[in-house]
PDB file of C-alpha atoms in Angstrom:
ATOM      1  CA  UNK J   1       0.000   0.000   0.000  1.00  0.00           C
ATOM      2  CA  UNK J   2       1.201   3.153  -1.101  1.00  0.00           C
ATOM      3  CA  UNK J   3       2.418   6.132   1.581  1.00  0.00           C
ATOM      4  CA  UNK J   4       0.010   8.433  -0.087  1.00  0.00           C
ATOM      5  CA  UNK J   5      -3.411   5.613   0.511  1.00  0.00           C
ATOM      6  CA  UNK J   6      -2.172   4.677   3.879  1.00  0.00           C
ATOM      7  CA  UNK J   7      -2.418   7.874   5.207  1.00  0.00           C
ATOM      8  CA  UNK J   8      -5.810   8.383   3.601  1.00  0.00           C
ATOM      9  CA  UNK J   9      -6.680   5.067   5.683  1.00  0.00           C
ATOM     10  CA  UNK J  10      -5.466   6.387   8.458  1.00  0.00           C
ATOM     11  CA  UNK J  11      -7.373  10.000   8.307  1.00  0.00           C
ATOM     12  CA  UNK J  12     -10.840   8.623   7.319  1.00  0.00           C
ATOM     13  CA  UNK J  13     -10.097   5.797   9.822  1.00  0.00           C
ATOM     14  CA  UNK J  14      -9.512   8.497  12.573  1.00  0.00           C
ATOM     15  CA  UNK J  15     -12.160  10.913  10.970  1.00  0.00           C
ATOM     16  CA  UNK J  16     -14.791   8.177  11.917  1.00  0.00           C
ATOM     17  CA  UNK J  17     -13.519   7.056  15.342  1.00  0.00           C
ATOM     18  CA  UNK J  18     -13.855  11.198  15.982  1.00  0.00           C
ATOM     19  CA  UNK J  19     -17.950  11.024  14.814  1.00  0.00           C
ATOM     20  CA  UNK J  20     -18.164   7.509  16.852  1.00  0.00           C
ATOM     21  CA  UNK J  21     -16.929   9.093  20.205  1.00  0.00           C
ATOM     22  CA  UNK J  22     -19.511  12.672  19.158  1.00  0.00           C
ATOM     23  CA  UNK J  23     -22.376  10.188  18.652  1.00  0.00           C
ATOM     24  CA  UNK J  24     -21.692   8.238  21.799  1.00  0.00           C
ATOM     25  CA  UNK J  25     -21.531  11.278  23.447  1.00  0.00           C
ATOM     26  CA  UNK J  26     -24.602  12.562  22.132  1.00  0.00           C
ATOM     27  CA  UNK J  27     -26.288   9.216  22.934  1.00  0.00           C
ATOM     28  CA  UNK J  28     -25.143   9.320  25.939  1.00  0.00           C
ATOM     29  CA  UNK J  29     -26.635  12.635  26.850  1.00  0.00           C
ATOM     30  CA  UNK J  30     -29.959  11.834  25.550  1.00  0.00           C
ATOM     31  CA  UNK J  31     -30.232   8.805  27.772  1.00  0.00           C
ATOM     32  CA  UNK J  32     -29.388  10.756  30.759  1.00  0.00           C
ATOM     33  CA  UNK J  33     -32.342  13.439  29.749  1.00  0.00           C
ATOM     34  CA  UNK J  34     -34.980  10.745  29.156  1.00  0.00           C
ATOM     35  CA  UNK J  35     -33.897   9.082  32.453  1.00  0.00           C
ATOM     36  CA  UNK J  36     -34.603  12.145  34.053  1.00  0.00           C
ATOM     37  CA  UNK J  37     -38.313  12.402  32.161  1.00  0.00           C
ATOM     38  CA  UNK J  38     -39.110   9.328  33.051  1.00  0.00           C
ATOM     39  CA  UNK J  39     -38.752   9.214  36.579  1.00  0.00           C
ATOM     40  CA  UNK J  40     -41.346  12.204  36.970  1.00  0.00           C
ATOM     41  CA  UNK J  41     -42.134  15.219  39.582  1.00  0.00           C
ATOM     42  CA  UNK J  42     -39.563  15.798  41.796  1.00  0.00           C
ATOM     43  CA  UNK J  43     -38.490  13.453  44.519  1.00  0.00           C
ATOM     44  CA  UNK J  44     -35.718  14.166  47.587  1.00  0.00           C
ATOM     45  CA  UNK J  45     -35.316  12.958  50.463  1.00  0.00           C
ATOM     46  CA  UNK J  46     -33.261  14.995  53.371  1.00  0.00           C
ATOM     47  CA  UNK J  47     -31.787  13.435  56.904  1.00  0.00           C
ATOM     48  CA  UNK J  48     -30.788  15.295  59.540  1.00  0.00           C
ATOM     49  CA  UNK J  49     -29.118  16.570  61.748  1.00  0.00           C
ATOM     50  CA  UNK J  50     -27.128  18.667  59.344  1.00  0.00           C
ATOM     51  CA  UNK J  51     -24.114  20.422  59.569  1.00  0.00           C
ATOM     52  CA  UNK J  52     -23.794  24.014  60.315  1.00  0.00           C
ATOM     53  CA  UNK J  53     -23.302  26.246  57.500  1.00  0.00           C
ATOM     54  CA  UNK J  54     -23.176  29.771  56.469  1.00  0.00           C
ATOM     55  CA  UNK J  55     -26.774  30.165  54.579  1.00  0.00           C
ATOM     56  CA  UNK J  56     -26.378  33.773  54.365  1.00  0.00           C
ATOM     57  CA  UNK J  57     -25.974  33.644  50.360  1.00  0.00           C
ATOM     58  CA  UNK J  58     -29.741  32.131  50.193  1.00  0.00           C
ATOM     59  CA  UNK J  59     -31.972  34.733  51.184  1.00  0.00           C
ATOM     60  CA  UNK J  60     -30.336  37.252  48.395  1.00  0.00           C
ATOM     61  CA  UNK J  61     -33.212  39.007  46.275  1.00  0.00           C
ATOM     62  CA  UNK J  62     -30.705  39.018  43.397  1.00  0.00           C
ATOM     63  CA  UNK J  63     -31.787  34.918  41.573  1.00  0.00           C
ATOM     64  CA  UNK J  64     -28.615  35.762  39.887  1.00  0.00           C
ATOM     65  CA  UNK J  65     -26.183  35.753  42.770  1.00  0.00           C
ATOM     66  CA  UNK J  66     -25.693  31.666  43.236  1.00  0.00           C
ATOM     67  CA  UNK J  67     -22.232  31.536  44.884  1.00  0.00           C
ATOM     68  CA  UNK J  68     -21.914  31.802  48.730  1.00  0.00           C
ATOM     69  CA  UNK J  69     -21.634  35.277  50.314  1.00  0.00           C
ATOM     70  CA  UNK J  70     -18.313  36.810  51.321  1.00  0.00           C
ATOM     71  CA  UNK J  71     -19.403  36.813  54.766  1.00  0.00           C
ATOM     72  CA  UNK J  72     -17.248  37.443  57.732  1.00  0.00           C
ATOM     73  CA  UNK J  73     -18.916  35.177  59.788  1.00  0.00           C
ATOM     74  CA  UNK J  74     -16.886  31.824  60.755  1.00  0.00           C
ATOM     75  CA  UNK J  75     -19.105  28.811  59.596  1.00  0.00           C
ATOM     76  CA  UNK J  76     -18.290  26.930  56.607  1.00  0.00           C
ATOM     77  CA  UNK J  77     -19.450  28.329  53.107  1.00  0.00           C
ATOM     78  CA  UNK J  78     -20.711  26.728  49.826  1.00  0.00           C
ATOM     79  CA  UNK J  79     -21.603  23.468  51.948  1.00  0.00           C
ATOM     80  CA  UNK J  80     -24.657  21.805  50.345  1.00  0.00           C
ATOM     81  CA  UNK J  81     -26.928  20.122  53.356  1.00  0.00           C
ATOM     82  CA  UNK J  82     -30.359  18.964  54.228  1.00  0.00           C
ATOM     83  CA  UNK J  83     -30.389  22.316  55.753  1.00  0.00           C
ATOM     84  CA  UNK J  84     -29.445  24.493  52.284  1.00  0.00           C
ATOM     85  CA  UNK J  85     -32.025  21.999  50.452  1.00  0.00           C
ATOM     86  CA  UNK J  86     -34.601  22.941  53.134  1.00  0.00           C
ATOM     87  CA  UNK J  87     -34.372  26.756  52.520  1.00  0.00           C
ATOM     88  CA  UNK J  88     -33.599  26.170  48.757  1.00  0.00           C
ATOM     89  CA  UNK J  89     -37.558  24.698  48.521  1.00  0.00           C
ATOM     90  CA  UNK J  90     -39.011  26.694  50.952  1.00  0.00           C
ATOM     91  CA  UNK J  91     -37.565  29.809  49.455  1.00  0.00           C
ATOM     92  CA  UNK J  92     -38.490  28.765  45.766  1.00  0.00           C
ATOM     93  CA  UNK J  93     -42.313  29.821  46.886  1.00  0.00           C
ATOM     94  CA  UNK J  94     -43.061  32.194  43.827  1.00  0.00           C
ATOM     95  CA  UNK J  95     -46.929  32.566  44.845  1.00  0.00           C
ATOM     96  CA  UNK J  96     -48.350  30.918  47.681  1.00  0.00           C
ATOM     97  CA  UNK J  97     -46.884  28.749  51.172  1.00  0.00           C
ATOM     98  CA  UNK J  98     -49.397  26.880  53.219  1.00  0.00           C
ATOM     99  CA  UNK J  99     -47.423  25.793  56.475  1.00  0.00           C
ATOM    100  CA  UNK J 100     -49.121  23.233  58.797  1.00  0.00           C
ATOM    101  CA  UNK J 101     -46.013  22.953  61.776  1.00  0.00           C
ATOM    102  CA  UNK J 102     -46.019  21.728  65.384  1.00  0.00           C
ATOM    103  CA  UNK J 103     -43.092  23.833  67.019  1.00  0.00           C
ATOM    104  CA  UNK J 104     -41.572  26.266  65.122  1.00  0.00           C
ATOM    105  CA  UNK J 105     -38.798  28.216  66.782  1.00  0.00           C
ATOM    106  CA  UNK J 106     -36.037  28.176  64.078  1.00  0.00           C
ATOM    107  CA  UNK J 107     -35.172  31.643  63.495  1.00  0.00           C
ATOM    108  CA  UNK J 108     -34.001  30.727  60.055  1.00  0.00           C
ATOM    109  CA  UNK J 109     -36.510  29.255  58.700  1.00  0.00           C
ATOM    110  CA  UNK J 110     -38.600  32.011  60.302  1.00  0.00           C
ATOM    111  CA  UNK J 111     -36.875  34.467  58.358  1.00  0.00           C
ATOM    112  CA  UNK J 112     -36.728  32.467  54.752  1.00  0.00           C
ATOM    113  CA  UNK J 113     -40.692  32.644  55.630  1.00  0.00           C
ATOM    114  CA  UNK J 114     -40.809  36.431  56.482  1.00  0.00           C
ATOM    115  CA  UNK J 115     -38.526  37.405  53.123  1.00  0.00           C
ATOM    116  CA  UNK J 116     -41.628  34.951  51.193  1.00  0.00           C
ATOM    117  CA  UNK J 117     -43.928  37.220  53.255  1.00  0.00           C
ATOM    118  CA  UNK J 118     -41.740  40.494  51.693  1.00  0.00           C
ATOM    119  CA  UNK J 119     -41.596  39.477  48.220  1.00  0.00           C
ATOM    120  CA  UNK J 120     -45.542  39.023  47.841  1.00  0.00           C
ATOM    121  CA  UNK J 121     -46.086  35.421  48.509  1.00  0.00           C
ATOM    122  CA  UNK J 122     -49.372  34.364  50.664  1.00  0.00           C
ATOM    123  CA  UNK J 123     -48.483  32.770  53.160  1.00  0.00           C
ATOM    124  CA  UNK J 124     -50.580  30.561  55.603  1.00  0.00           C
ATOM    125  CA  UNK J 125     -49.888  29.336  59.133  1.00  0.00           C
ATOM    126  CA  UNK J 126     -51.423  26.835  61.012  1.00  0.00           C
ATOM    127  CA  UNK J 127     -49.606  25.662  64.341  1.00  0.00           C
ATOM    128  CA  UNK J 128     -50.345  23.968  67.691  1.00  0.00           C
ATOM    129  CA  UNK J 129     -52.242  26.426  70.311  1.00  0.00           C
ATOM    130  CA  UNK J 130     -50.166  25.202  73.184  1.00  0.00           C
ATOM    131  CA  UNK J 131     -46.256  25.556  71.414  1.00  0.00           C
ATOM    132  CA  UNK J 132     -46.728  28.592  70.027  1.00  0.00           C
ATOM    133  CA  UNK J 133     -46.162  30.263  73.133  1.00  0.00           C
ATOM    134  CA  UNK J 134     -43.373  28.530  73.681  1.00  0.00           C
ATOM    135  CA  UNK J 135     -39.863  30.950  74.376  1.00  0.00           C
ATOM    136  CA  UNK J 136     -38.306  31.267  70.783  1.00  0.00           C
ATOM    137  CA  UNK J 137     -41.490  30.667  69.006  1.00  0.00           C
ATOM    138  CA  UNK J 138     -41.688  32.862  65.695  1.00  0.00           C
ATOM    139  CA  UNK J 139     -45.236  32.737  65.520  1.00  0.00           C
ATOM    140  CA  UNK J 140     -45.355  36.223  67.485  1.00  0.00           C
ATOM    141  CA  UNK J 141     -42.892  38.013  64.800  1.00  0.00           C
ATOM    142  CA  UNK J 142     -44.884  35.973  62.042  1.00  0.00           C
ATOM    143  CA  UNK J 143     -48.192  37.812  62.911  1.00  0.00           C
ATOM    144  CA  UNK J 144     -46.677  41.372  63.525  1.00  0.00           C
ATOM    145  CA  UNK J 145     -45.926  41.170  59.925  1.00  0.00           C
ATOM    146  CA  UNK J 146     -49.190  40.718  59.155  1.00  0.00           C
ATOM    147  CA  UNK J 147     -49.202  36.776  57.999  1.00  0.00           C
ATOM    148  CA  UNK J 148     -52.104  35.021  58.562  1.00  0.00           C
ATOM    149  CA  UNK J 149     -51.839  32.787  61.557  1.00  0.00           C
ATOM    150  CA  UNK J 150     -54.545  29.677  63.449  1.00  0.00           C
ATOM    151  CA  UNK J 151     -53.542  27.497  65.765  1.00  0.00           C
ATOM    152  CA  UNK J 152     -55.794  23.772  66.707  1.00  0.00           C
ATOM    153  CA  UNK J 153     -58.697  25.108  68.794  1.00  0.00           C
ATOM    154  CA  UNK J 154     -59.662  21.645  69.653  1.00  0.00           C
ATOM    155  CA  UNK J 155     -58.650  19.883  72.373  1.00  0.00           C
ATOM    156  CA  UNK J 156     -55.425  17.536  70.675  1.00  0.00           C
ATOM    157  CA  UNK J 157     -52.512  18.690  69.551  1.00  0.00           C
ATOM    158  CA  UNK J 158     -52.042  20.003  65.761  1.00  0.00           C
ATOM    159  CA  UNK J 159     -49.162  17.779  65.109  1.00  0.00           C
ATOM    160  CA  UNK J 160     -48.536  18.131  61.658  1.00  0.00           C
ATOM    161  CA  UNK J 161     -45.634  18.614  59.637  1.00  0.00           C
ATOM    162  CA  UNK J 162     -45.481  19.956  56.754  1.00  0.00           C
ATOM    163  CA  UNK J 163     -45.819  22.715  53.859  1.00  0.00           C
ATOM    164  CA  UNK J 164     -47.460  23.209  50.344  1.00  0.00           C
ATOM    165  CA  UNK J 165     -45.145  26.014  48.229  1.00  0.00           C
ATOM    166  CA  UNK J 166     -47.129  26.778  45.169  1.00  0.00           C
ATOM    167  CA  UNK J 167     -49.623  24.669  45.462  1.00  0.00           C
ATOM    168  CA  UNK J 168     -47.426  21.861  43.789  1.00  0.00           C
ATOM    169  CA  UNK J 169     -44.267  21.125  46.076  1.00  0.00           C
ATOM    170  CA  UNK J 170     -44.765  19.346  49.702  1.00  0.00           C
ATOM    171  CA  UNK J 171     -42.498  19.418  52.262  1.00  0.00           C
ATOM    172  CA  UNK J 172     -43.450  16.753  54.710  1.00  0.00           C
ATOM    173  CA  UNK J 173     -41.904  14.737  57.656  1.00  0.00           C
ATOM    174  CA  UNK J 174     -40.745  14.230  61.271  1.00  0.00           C
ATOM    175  CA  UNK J 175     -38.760  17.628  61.592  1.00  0.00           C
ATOM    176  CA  UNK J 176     -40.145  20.154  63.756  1.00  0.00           C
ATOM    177  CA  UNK J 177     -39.321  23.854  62.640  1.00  0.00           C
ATOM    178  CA  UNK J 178     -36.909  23.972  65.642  1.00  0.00           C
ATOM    179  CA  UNK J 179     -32.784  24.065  66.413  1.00  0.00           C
ATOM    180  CA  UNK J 180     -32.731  21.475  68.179  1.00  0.00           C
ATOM    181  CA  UNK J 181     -34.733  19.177  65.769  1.00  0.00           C
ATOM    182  CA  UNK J 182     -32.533  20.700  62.622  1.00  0.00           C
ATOM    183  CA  UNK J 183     -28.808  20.061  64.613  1.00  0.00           C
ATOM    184  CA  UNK J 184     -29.130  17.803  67.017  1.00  0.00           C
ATOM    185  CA  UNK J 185     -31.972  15.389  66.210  1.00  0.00           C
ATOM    186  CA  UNK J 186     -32.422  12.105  64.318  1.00  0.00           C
ATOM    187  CA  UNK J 187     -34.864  13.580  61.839  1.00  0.00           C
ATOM    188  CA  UNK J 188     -36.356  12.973  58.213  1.00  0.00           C
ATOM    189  CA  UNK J 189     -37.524  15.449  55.711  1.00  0.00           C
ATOM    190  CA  UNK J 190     -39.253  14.792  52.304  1.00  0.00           C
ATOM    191  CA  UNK J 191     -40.143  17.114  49.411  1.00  0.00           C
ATOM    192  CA  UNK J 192     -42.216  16.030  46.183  1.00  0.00           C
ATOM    193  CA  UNK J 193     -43.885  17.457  43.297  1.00  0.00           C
ATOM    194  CA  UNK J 194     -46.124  13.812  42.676  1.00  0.00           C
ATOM    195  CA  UNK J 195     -49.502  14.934  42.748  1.00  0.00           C
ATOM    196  CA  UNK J 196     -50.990  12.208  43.783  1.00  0.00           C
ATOM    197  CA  UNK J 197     -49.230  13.133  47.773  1.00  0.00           C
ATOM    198  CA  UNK J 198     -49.571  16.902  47.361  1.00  0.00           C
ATOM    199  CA  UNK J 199     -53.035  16.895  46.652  1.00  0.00           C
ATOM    200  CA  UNK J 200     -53.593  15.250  50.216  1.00  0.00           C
ATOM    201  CA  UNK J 201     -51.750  17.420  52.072  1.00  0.00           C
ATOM    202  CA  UNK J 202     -53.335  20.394  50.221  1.00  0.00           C
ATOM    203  CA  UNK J 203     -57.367  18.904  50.702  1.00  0.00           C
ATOM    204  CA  UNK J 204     -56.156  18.406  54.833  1.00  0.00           C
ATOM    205  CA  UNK J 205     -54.611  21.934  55.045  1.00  0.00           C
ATOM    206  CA  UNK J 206     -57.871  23.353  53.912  1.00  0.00           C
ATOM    207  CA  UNK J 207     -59.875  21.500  56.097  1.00  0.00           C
ATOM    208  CA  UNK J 208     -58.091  22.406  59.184  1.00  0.00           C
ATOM    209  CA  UNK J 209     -57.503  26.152  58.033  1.00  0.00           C
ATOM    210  CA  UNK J 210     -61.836  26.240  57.852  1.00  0.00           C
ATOM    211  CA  UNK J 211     -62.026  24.511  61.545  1.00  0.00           C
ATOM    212  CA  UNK J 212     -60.214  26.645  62.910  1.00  0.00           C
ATOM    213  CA  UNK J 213     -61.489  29.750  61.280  1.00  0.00           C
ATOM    214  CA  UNK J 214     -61.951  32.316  64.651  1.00  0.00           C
ATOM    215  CA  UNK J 215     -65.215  33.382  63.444  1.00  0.00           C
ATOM    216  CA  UNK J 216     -66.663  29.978  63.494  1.00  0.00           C
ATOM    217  CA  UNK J 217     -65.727  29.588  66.916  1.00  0.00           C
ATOM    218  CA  UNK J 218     -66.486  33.169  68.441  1.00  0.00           C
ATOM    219  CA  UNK J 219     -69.307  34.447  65.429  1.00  0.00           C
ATOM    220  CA  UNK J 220     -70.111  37.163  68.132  1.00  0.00           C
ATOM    221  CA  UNK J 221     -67.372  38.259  70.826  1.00  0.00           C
ATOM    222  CA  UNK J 222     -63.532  38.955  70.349  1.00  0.00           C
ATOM    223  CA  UNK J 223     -61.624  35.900  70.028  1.00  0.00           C
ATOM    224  CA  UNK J 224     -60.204  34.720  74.152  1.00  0.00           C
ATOM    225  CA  UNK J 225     -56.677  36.281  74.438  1.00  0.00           C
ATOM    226  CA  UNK J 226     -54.601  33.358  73.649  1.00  0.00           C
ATOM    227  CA  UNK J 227     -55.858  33.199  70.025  1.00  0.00           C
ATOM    228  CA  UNK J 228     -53.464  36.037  69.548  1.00  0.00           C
ATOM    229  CA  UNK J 229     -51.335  35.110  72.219  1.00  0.00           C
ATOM    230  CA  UNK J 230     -47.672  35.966  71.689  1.00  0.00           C
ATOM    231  CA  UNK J 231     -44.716  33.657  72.931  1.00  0.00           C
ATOM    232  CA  UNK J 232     -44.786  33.792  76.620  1.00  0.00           C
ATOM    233  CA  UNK J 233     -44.247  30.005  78.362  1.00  0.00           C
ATOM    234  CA  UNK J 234     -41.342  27.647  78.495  1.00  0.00           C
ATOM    235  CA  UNK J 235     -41.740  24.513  76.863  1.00  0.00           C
ATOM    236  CA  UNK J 236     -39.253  21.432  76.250  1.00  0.00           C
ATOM    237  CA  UNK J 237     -36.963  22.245  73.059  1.00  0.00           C
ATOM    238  CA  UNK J 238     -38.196  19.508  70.215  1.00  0.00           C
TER     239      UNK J 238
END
């Protein structure tokens, strides 16, 4: 074989293994998006407790600022954790938030709901009559910004869980909104966009939010005191 053939060999030979490696590569990529369709609405599951991180970065107004702050503070920054993923969800609220929580005395999650509050969303609280007076609760700087809050006026506890963003996203599971239950507690978190477990959640949130609609239970005379009761008692931390 001459010099001048073998080295057209060669190039076409080396031409194709170049389109063979593109097309793989293109397969390849194409698998990995219709993997992704077919496993559906959104599905993650977070564990806790999680480490403690600088989360300053996420409650920028500016969607185009992604990278951690500069902050001065001295907690790790850029960590990813069940934590970040929390807020990340919560925060994504673009319209509404329906919250149905136990305890909720986690000033950072009580602010990620107050910024929602600030940038237009509704937002809906229902909580547990008793721990909302607890020290720490945010419930009290919740309602002096004006969001809507009802607590279980029945005589068991409102021990729910959970939260609706958008109508479409649930965030359900054993974590109270508390410290202690976010660092130091064996806890379990999950967030889904399947319909068929939103809708649930949604249906049960309005049915409680109606019960315990103050004007069904006091049509005629100011609500008792505690329905508006800020924190005041001392309660175990959960």
């Amino acid at each position: 074989m001459s010099l001048r053939r073998t080295v057209k060999v060669v190039g076409l030979g080396a031409l194709a293994l170049t389109l063979s490696v593109e097309w793989l590569d293109w397969l390849r990529r194409r698998l990995r998006w219709w993997r992704r369709g077919r496993q559906g609405p959104l599905k993650e599951v977070l564990f806790f407790p999680t480490a403690i991180t600088c989360v300053e970065h996420l409650y920028t107004p500016d969607p185009r600022i992604n990278s951690p702050c500069p902050c001065p503070c001295p907690l790790p920054h850029g960590l990813e954790t069940s934590f970040t993923r929390l807020l990340r969800h919560l925060l994504s609220a673009a319209a509404s938030l329906d919250l149905c929580v136990f305890a909720f005395s986690s000033q950072e999650l009580g602010r990620a709901v107050l910024l929602l509050q600030g940038r237009g969303v509704a937002v809906r609280v229902l909580t547990d009559r008793d721990y909302m007076r607890i020290t720490g609760s945010q419930i009290g700087a919740l309602r002096s910004a004006g969001i809507c809050v009802r607590h279980e006026m029945g005589a068991v506890h409102m021990h729910h869980k959970f939260a609706v963003v958008d109508g479409r996203r649930l965030i359900t599971g054993s974590l109270n909104w508390t410290l202690t239950a976010i660092q130091s507690n064996k806890e379990n978190i999950l967030v889904t966009e399947e319909p068929d477990l939103v809708l649930p959640f949604i249906g049960e949130f309005q049915q409680l939010w109606d019960a315990n609609d103050p004007a069904r239970h006091y049509p005629r005379a100011t609500p008792p005191s505690d329905t508006l009761a800020l924190p005041r008692e001392t309660a175990p931390s959960v």
